[in-house]
XYZ file of C-alpha atoms in Angstrom:
132
model
C -9.654 -22.712 -39.654
C -9.916 -19.700 -36.941
C -13.428 -20.685 -36.656
C -12.549 -23.974 -35.117
C -11.550 -23.594 -31.614
C -8.258 -25.457 -30.728
C -8.289 -28.686 -28.470
C -5.284 -28.256 -26.181
C -5.776 -31.430 -23.998
C -3.228 -33.540 -25.534
C -0.696 -30.810 -26.237
C -0.444 -28.060 -28.710
C -3.289 -27.054 -30.509
C -5.066 -29.740 -32.359
C -8.125 -28.438 -34.945
C -10.489 -31.030 -36.436
C -11.491 -29.188 -39.576
C -12.987 -31.842 -41.784
C -14.826 -34.652 -39.780
C -18.140 -36.055 -39.090
C -19.387 -32.963 -37.168
C -17.944 -30.318 -39.546
C -18.653 -31.809 -42.979
C -20.645 -35.165 -42.208
C -17.326 -37.107 -43.336
C -18.007 -40.893 -42.879
C -14.387 -42.424 -43.730
C -12.117 -40.202 -41.595
C -11.077 -36.830 -40.398
C -8.516 -34.459 -40.755
C -7.127 -31.122 -39.409
C -3.905 -29.175 -38.208
C -1.503 -29.358 -35.376
C 0.380 -26.563 -34.058
C 3.265 -26.946 -31.638
C 5.220 -24.084 -30.095
C 8.776 -24.631 -29.087
C 9.030 -26.935 -26.380
C 5.337 -28.399 -26.611
C 4.410 -31.968 -27.475
C 1.458 -33.916 -28.133
C 1.317 -36.485 -25.818
C 1.762 -40.324 -26.617
C -1.301 -42.317 -28.153
C -2.286 -44.665 -30.510
C -5.340 -45.422 -32.647
C -6.560 -48.884 -32.487
C -8.770 -48.698 -35.579
C -7.168 -45.939 -37.524
C -4.085 -44.924 -39.601
C -2.729 -41.380 -39.275
C -1.117 -39.339 -41.918
C 1.023 -36.338 -41.170
C 2.367 -33.610 -43.299
C 4.709 -31.276 -41.569
C 4.271 -27.646 -43.284
C 6.714 -25.824 -41.256
C 9.233 -26.576 -38.192
C 11.089 -29.445 -37.052
C 9.940 -32.007 -34.687
C 10.923 -35.498 -33.180
C 8.267 -38.390 -33.435
C 8.740 -41.037 -31.395
C 7.149 -44.302 -32.886
C 7.135 -47.364 -30.532
C 10.060 -45.874 -28.890
C 12.073 -44.995 -31.913
C 12.877 -41.246 -32.384
C 12.323 -39.895 -35.936
C 13.415 -36.595 -36.848
C 10.999 -34.755 -39.296
C 11.502 -31.399 -40.884
C 9.451 -29.113 -43.301
C 7.532 -30.673 -46.541
C 7.890 -34.307 -44.940
C 5.276 -36.582 -44.663
C 4.749 -39.714 -42.236
C 2.180 -42.432 -41.893
C 1.386 -43.963 -38.420
C -0.275 -47.294 -38.835
C -3.131 -48.397 -36.344
C -1.664 -49.565 -33.129
C 1.505 -47.525 -33.336
C 2.493 -45.549 -30.092
C 3.328 -42.041 -31.208
C 4.359 -38.860 -29.498
C 5.280 -35.577 -31.282
C 7.848 -33.027 -29.891
C 9.008 -29.605 -30.820
C 12.375 -29.434 -29.563
C 13.287 -26.768 -32.025
C 13.347 -22.950 -31.841
C 10.179 -22.345 -34.053
C 6.743 -23.389 -34.184
C 5.647 -26.546 -36.053
C 2.504 -26.777 -38.074
C 1.109 -29.939 -39.488
C -1.598 -31.248 -41.674
C -3.187 -34.504 -40.659
C -5.851 -37.104 -41.576
C -7.003 -39.984 -39.567
C -8.852 -42.998 -41.272
C -10.843 -45.020 -41.273
C -12.949 -43.676 -38.531
C -13.263 -45.724 -35.333
C -16.635 -47.432 -34.292
C -17.324 -44.309 -31.928
C -15.097 -41.208 -30.888
C -14.431 -42.769 -27.440
C -12.507 -45.422 -28.880
C -10.704 -43.577 -31.415
C -7.568 -43.196 -29.652
C -5.689 -44.645 -26.390
C -3.589 -42.114 -24.304
C -0.460 -43.802 -23.003
C 0.869 -40.926 -20.810
C -0.140 -38.082 -18.546
C -1.835 -35.424 -20.876
C -0.454 -31.743 -20.441
C -4.027 -30.514 -20.112
C -6.161 -33.160 -18.489
C -9.157 -30.910 -17.797
C -9.294 -29.455 -21.235
C -12.030 -31.053 -23.535
C -10.575 -33.458 -26.338
C -10.910 -32.470 -30.040
C -14.324 -33.274 -31.362
C -14.508 -35.684 -33.936
C -17.895 -37.259 -34.052
C -21.427 -36.424 -35.258
C -23.305 -33.541 -33.396
C -25.990 -35.186 -31.122
């Protein structure tokens, strides 16, 4: 995991560990999300994919289509394609997720739609697609 640099654009640290670029995946991609206290992943949605989240440690609030849901360690959630979601760490400890997104969008550029300003808009997004 330490070999994959984190993407910081959307907030927190997002690492795509298993995907088209890293293991030639053709059906989806997965990785980890780390959020320090006070950090968030900005709101977005996936028009072509479902997202599966498993919270390993920490406590977060996930806003799904405007409804806030508390999530603690050893809990999982599925976000259906099209559901707007934002993840916030309002706690005092770091939060660590494992995630999977499937199926793949037709191209990485249309894989997700950002719906609020990004914490680090100049940083590169997570790299999902095949090497060129």
